[in-house]
Coordinates of C-alpha atoms and ligand atoms in Angstrom, one line a residue:
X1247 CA 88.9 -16.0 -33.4
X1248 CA 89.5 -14.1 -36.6
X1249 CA 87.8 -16.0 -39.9
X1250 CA 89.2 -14.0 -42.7
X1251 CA 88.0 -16.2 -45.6
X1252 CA 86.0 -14.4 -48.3
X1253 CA 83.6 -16.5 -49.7
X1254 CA 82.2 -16.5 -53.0
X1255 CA 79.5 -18.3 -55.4
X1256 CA 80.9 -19.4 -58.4
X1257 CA 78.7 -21.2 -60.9
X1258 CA 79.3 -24.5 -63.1
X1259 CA 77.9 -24.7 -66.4
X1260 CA 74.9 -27.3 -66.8
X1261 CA 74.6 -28.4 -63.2
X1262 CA 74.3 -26.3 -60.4
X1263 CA 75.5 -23.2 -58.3
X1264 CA 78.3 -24.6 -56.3
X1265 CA 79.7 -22.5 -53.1
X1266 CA 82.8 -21.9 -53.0
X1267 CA 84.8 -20.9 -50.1
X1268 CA 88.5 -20.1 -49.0
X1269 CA 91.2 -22.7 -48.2
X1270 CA 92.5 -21.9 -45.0
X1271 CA 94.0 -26.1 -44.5
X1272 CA 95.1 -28.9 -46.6
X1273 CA 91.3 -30.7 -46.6
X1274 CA 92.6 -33.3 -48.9
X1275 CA 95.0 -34.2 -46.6
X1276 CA 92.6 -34.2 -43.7
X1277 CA 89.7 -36.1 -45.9
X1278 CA 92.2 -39.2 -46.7
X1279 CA 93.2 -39.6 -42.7
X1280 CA 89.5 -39.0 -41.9
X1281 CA 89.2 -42.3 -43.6
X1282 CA 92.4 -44.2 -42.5
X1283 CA 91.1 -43.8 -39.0
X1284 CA 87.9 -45.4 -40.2
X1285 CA 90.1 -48.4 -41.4
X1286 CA 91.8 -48.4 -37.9
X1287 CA 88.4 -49.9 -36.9
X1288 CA 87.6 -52.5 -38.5
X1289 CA 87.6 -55.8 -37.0
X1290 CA 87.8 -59.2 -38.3
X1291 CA 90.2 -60.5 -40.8
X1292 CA 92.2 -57.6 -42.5
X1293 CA 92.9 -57.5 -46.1
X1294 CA 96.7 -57.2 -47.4
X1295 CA 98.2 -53.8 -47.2
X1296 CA 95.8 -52.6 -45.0
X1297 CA 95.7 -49.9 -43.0
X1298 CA 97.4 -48.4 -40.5
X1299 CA 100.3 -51.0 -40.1
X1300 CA 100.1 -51.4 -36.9
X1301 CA 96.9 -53.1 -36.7
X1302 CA 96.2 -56.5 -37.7
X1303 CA 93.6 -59.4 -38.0
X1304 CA 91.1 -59.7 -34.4
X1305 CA 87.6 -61.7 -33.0
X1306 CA 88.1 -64.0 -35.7
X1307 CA 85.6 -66.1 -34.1
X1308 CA 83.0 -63.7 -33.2
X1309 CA 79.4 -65.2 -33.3
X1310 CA 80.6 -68.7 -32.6
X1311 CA 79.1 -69.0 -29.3
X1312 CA 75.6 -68.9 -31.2
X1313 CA 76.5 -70.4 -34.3
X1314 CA 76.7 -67.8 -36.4
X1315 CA 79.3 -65.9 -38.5
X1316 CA 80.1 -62.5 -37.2
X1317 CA 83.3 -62.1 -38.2
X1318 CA 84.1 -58.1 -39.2
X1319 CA 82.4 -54.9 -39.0
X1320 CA 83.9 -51.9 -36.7
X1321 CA 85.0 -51.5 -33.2
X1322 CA 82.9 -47.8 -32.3
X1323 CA 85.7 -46.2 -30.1
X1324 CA 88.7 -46.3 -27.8
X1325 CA 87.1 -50.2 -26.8
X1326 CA 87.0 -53.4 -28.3
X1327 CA 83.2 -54.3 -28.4
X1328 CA 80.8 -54.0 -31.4
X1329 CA 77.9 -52.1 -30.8
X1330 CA 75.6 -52.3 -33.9
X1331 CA 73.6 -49.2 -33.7
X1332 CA 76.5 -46.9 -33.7
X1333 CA 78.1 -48.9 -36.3
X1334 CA 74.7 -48.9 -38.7
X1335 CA 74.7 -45.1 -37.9
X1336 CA 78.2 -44.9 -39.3
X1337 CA 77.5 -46.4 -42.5
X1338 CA 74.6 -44.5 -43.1
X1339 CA 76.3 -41.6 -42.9
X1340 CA 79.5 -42.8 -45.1
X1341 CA 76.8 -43.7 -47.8
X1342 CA 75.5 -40.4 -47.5
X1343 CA 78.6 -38.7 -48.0
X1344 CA 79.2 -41.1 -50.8
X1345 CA 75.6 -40.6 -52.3
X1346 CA 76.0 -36.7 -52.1
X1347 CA 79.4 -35.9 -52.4
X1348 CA 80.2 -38.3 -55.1
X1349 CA 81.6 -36.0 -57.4
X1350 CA 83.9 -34.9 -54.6
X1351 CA 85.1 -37.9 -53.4
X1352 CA 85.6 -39.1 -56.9
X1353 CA 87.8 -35.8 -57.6
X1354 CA 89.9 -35.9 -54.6
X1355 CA 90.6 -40.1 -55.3
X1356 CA 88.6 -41.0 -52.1
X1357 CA 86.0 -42.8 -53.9
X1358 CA 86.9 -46.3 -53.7
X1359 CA 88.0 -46.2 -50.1
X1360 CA 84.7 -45.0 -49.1
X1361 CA 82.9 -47.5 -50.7
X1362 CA 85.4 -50.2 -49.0
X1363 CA 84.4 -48.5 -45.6
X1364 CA 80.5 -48.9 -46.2
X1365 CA 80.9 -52.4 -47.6
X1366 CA 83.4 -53.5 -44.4
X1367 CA 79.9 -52.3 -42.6
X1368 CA 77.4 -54.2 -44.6
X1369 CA 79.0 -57.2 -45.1
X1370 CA 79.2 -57.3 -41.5
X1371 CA 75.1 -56.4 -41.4
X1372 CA 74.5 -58.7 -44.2
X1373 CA 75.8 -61.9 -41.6
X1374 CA 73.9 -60.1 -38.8
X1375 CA 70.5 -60.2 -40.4
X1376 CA 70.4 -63.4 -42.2
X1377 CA 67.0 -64.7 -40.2
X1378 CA 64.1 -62.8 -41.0
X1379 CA 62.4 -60.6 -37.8
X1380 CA 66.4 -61.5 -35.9
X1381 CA 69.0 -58.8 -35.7
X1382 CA 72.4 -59.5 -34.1
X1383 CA 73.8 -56.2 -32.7
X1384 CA 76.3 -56.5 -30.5
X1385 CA 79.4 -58.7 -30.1
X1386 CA 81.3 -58.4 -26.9
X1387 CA 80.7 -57.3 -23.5
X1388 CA 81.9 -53.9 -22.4
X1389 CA 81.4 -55.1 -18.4
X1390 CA 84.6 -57.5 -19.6
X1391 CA 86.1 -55.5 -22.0
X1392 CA 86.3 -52.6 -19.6
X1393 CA 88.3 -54.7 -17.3
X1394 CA 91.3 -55.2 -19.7
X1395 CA 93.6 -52.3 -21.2
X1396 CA 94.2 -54.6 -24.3
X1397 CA 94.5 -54.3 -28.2
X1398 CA 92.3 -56.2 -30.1
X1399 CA 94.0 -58.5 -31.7
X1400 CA 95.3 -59.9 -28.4
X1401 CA 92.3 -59.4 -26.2
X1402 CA 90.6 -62.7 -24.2
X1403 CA 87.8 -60.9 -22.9
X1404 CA 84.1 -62.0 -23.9
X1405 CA 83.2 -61.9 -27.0
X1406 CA 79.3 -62.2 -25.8
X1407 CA 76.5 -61.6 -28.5
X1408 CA 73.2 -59.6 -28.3
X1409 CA 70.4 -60.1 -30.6
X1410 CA 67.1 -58.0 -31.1
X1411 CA 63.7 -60.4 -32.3
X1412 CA 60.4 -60.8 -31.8
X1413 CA 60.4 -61.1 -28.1
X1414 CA 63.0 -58.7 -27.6
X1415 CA 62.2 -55.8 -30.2
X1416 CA 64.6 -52.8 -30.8
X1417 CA 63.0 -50.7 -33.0
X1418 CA 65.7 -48.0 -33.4
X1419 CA 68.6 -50.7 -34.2
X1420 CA 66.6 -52.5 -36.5
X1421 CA 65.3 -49.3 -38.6
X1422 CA 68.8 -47.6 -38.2
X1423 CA 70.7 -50.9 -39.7
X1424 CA 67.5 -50.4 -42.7
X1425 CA 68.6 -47.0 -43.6
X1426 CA 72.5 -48.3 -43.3
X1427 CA 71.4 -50.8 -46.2
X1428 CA 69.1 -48.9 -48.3
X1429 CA 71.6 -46.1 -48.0
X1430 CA 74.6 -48.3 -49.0
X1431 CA 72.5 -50.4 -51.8
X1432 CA 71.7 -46.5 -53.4
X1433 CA 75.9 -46.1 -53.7
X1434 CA 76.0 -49.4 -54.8
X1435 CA 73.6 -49.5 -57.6
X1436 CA 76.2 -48.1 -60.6
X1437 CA 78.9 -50.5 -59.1
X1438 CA 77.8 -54.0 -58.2
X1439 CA 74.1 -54.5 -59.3
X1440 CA 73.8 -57.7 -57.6
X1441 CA 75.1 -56.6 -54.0
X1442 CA 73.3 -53.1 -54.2
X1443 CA 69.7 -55.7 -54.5
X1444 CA 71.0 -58.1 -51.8
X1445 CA 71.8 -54.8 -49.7
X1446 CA 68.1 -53.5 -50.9
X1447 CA 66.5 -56.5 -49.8
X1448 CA 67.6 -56.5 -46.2
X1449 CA 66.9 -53.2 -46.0
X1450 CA 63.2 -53.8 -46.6
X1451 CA 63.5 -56.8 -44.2
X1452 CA 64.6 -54.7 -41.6
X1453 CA 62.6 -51.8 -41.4
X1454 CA 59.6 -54.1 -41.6
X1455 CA 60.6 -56.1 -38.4
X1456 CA 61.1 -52.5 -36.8
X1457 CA 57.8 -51.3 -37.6
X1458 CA 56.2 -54.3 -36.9
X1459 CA 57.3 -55.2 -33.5
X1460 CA 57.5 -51.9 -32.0
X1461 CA 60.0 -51.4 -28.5
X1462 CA 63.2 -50.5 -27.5
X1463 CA 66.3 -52.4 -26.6
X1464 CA 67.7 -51.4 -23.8
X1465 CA 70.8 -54.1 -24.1
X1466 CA 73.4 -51.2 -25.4
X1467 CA 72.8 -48.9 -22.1
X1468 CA 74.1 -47.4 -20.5
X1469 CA 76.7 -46.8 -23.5
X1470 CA 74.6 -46.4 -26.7
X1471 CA 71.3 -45.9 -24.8
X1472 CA 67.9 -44.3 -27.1
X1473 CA 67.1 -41.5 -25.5
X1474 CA 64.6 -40.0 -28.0
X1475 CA 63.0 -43.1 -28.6
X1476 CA 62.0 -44.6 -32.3
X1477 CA 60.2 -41.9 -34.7
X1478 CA 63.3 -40.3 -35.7
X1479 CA 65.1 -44.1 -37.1
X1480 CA 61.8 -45.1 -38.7
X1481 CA 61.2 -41.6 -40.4
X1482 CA 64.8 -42.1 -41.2
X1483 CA 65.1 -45.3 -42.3
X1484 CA 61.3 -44.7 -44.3
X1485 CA 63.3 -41.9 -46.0
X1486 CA 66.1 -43.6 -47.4
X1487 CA 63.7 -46.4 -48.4
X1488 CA 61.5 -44.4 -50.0
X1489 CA 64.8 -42.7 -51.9
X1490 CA 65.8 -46.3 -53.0
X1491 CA 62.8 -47.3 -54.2
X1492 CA 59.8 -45.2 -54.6
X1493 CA 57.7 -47.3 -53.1
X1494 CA 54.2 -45.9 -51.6
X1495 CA 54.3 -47.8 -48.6
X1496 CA 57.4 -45.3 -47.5
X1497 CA 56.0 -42.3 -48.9
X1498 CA 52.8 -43.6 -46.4
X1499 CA 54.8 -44.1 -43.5
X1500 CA 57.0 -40.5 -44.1
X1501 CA 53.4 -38.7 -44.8
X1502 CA 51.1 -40.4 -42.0
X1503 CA 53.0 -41.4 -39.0
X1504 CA 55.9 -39.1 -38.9
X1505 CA 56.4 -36.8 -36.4
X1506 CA 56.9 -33.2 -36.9
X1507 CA 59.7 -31.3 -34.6
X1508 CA 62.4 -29.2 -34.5
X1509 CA 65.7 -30.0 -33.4
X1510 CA 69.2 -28.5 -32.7
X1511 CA 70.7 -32.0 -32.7
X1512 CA 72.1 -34.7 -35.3
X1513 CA 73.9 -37.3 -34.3
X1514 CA 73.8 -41.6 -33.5
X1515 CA 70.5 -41.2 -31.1
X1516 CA 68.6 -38.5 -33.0
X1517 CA 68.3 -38.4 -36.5
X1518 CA 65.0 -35.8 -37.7
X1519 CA 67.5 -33.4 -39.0
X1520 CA 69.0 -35.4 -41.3
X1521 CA 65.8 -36.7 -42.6
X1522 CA 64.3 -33.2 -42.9
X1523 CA 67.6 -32.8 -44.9
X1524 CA 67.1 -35.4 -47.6
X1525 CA 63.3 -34.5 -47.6
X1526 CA 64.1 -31.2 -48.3
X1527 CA 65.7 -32.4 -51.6
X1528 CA 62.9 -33.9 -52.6
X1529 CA 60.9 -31.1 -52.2
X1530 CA 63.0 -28.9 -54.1
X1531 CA 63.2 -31.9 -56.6
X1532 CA 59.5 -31.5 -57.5
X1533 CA 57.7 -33.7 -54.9
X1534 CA 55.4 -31.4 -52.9
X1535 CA 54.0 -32.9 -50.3
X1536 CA 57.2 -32.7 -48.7
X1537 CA 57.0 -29.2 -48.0
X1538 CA 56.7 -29.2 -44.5
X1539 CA 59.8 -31.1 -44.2
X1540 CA 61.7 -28.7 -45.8
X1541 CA 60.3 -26.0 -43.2
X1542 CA 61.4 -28.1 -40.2
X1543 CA 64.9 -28.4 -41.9
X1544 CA 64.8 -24.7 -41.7
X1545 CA 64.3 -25.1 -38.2
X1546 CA 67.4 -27.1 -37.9
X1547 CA 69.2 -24.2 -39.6
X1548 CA 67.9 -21.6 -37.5
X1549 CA 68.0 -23.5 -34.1
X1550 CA 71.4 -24.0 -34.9
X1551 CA 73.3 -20.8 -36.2
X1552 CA 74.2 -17.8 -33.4
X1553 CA 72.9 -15.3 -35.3
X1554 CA 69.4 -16.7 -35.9
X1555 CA 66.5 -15.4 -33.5
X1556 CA 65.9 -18.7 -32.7
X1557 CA 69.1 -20.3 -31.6
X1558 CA 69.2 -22.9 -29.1
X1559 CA 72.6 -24.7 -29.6
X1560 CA 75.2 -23.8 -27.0
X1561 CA 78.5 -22.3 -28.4
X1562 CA 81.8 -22.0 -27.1
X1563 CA 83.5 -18.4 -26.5
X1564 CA 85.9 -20.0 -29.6
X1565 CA 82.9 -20.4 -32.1
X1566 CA 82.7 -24.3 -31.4
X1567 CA 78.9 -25.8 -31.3
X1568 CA 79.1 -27.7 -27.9
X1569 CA 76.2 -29.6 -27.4
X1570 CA 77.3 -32.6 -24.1
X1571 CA 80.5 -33.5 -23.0
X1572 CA 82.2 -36.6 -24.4
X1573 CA 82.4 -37.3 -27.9
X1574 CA 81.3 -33.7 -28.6
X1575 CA 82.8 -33.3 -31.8
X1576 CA 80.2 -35.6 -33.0
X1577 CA 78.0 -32.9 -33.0
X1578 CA 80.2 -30.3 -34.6
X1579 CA 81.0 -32.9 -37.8
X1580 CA 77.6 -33.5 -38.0
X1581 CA 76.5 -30.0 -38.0
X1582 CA 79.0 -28.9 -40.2
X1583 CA 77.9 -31.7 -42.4
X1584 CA 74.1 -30.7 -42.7
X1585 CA 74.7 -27.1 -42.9
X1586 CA 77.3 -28.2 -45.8
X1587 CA 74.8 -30.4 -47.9
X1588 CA 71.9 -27.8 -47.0
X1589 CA 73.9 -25.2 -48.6
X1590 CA 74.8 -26.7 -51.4
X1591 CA 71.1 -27.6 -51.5
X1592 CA 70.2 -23.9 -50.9
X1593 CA 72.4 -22.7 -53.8
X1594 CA 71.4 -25.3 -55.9
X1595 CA 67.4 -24.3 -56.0
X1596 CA 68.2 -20.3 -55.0
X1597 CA 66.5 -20.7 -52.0
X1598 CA 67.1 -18.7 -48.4
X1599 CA 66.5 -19.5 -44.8
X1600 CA 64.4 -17.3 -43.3
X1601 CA 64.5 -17.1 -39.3
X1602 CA 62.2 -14.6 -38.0
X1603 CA 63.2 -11.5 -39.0
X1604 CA 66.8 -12.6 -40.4
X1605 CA 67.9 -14.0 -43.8
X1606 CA 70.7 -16.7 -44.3
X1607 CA 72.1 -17.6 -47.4
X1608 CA 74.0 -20.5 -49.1
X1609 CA 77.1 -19.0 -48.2
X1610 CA 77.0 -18.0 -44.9
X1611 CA 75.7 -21.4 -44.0
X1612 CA 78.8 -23.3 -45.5
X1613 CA 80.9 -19.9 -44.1
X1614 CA 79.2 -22.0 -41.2
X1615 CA 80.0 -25.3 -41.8
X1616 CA 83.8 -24.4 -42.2
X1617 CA 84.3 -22.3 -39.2
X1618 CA 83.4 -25.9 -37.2
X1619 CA 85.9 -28.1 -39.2
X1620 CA 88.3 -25.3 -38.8
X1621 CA 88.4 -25.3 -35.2
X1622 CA 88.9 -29.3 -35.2
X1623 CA 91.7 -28.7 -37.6
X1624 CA 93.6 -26.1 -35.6
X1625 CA 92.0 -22.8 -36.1
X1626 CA 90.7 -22.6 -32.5
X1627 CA 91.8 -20.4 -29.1
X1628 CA 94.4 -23.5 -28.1
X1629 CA 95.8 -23.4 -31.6
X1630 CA 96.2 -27.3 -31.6
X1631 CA 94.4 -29.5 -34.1
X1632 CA 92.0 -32.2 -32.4
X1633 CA 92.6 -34.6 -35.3
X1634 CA 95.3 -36.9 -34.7
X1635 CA 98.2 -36.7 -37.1
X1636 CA 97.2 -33.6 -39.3
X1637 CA 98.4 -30.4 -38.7
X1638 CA 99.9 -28.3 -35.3
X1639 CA 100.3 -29.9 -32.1
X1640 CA 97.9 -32.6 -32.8
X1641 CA 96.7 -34.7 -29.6
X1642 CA 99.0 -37.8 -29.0
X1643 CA 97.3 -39.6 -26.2
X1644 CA 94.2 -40.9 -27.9
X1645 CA 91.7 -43.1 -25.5
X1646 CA 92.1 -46.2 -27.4
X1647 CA 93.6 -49.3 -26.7
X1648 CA 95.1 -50.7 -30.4
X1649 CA 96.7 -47.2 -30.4
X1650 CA 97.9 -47.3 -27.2
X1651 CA 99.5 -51.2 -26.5
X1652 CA 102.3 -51.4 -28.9
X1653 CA 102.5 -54.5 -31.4
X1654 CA 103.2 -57.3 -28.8
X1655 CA 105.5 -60.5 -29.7
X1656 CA 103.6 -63.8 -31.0
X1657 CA 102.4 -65.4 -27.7
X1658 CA 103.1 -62.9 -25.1
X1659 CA 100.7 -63.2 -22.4
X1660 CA 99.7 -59.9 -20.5
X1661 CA 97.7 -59.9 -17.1
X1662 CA 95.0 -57.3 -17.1
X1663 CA 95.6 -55.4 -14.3
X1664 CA 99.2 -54.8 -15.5
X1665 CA 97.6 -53.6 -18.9
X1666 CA 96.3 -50.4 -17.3
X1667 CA 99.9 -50.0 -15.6
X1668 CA 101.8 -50.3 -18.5
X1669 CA 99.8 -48.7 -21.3
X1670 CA 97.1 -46.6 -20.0
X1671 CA 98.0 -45.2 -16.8
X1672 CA 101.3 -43.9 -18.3
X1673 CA 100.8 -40.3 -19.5
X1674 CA 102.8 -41.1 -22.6
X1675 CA 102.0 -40.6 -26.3
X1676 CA 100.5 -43.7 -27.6
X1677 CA 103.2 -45.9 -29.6
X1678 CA 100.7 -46.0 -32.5
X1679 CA 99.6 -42.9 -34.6
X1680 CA 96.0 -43.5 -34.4
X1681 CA 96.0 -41.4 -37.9
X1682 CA 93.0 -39.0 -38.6
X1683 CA 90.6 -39.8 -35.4
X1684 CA 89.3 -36.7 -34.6
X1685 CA 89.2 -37.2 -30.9
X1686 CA 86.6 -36.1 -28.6
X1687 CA 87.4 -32.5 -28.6
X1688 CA 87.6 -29.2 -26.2
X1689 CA 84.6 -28.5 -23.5
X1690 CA 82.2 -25.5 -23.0
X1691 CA 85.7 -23.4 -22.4
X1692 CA 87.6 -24.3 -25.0
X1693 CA 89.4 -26.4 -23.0
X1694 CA 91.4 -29.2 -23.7
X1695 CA 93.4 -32.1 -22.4
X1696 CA 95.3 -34.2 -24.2
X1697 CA 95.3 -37.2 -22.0
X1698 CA 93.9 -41.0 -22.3
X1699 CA 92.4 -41.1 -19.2
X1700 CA 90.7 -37.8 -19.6
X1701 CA 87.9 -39.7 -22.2
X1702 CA 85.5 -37.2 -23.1
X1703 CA 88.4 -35.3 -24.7
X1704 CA 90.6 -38.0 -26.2
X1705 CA 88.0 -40.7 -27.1
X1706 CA 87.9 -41.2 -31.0
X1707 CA 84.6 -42.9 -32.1
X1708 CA 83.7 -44.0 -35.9
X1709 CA 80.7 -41.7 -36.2
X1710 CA 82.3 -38.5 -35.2
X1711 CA 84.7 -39.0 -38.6
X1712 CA 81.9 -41.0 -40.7
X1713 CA 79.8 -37.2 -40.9
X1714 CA 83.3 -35.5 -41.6
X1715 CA 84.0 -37.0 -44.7
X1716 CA 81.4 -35.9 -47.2
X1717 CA 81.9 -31.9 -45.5
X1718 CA 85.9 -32.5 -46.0
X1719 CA 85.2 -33.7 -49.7
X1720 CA 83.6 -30.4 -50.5
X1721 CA 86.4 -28.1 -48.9
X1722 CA 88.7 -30.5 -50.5
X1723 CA 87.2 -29.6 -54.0
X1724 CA 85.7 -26.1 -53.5
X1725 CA 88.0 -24.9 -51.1
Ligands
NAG1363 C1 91.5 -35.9 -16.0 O1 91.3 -37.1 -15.3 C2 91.8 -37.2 -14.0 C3 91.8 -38.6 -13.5 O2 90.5 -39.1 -13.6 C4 91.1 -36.2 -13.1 O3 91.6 -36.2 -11.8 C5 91.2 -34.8 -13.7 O4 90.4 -33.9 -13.0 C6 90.8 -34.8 -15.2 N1 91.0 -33.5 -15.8 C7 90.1 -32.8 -16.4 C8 90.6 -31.4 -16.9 O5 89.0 -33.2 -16.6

């Protein structure tokens, strides 16, 4: 693969160095779908002119069976359930994108729509955490669910809900759904006082019953299973705390019960990188102690790029980071995001990484950053994009069932079995453009086959397009 783009620093007057780098797609175009797809998601009762068209008001009665209102929130994939770790992982990351590429999103007109995607999430958390030391965090029943090929909006299937408490602890939901809120109340602050507190409040609420009753919930397995345990969501959620609010009993947490490690790895289940990330900034924005943070962020960077000593993160002849199959462009988006905040970080304070004997600057890490959104967008050795709707050859058979069941007439009744006959089994493209899902991608060769029953290439989720969006606000702008 040939990457031609010459990059260059340019500098703005008064603030900071910003990188800028080579437009090689239309990111604008690819930032806006990024975020339709997230409104393909959403679940409950729809406002007016939402969209995509095709999708329309579902589980309108969600929570009922325990008395409880828990109507809305997202749907995390090609499936109808609502798995609330995933979902809280999602809007932490919008609100980071919002919180750090505000200027960006604000340019390109995006604003707005991201801040309607966060708040879809946390009004949805808001309902889910209205008893103290109780989380809700899941509606529906994927056993059920998986037995029906059916949209949303016409699905019978159970509609069963979860909830994490005393007895039943789940540290990393609870602390995950904290930093989701103390994120999202941080956006919210210069916009709606008032909800940015409620939002706070939780928050605080939350990562106190995860610290407190200590365990993990094994009730998502095996879809949204922990496999690295709690330290990384409460070092997470302690971060974005202590970024809200300053208090001291965060900065204890972050300075005396953290762990220290290195990791090639950010995504829903593992989150030190990103925390290292926004600890970093704090470092370089005066607060000292937080040095040795900014030395395992380091470690992210050099664990990650090929050309460090130190590299550990597998990459595909074709330049993509591959790190499991299924959903593996969750971990190129997310990469490409940290490497693209860490840059800007890097030029920001003129500061290198150093790994071992090699030097990396600002700009190679966002000439980084790129190469990986590129390859989703069509620069790649099967010259197809992997986002659905943008650019050449994009995939047509997303695994998802509102894409993939057309509109059906008031009343029709469809049979389960027949649902997989008609509308999955078909080897058809989907009736409905599931716009901007970047699906889940090519294997360890590059591969790629754009079919709905081949999953771990064609399964969208919310969180693979939720760490896109602040990375395809700055080639938007700067690109
Ligand atoms: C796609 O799925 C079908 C049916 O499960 C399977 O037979 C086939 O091997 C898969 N193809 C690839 C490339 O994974």
């Amino acid at each position: 693969m040939s990457e031609s783009g010459r990059l260059m620093i340019s500098l703005t007057l008064f603030t900071s160095f910003v990188v800028c780098v080579n437009a090689q797609f239309n990111y604008k175009e690819a930032l806006t779908k990024s975020i339709i797809f997230l409104e393909a998601q959403r679940s409950g009762k729809l406002p007016p002119k939402h969209r995509p068209p095709w999708r329309g008001d579902s589980a309108l009665e969600d929570g009922k069976t325990v008395g409880v209102d828990l109507v809305g929130g997202y749907y995390d994939a090609g499936d109808n359930v609502k798995y609330g770790f995933p979902m809280a992982f999602t809007v932490t990351t919008l609100a980071w994108a919002a919180y750090f590429y505000k200027a960006e999103l604000t340019s390109a007109g995006e604003m707005k729509n991201v801040l309607d995607g966060i708040k879809w999430g946390t009004d949805y958390f808001l309902k889910a955490s209205t008893f103290r030391n109780r989380l809700f965090v899941q509606v529906g029943d994927p056993v059920s669910d998986h037995e029906c090929w059916m949209r949303p909006e016409n699905m019978k299937s159970s509609r069963k809900v979860l909830e994490i408490n005393t007895n039943r602890p789940g540290t990393e939901i609870a602390a995950e759904t904290a930093a989701a809120m103390a994120a999202s109340s941080i956006v919210f602050r210069d916009v709606d006082k008032t909800y940015s507190r409620s939002l706070l409040n939780a928050a605080k609420k939350l990562f106190q019953f995860a610290n407190d009753y200590r365990g993990t919930f094994d009730g998502e397995c095996p879809f949204y299973c922990s496999y690295s345990g709690y330290h990384d969501e409460l070092l997470w959620g302690a971060t974005w705390l202590y970024i809200a609010t300053k208090r001291p009993i965060y900065l204890k947490y972050i300075q005396d019960e953290s762990t220290a490690v290195i990791v090639s790895e950010f995504s829903w289940d593992l989150k030190f990188a990103g925390a290292q990330v926004l600890l970093s900034q704090l470092y370089w924005e005066g607060q000292k102690e937080f040095q040795t943070f900014r030395q395992q962020a380091d470690g992210y960077i050099c664990s990650v790029l090929p050309e460090s000593p130190y590299h550990q993160a597998f990459i595909t002849p074709g330049g993509l980071v591959h790190l499991r199959d299924g959903a593996n462009a969750q971990y190129v988006t997310s990469t490409a995001f940290l490497f693209s905040v860490y840059s800007d970080l890097l030029a920001r304070y003129r500061m290198q990484v150093t790994c071992g004997d090699k030097h990396f600057t600002s700009v190679q890490l966002m000439h980084f950053a790129k190469r990986q959104m590129d390859y989703l967008l069509g620069n790649n050795p099967i010259k197809r994009s992997i986002m659905v709707g943008f650019g050449r050859n994009p995939p047509r058979q997303a695994h998802h069932r509102g894409a993939s069941v057309p509109v059906l007439a008031p009343n029709e009744e469809v049979n389960c079995g027949m649902s997989f006959v008609y509308w999955y089994n078909t080897n058809k493209p989907n009736p409905n453009e599931l716009t901007g899902a970047i699906l889940g991608g090519p294997d360890r060769q590059d591969r790629f086959v754009d079919s709905r029953v081949n999953s771990s290439y064609t399964e969208p989720c919310t969180y693979v397009n939720s760490v896109a969006i602040g990375v395809l606000a700055k080639l938007a702008i700067h690109a």
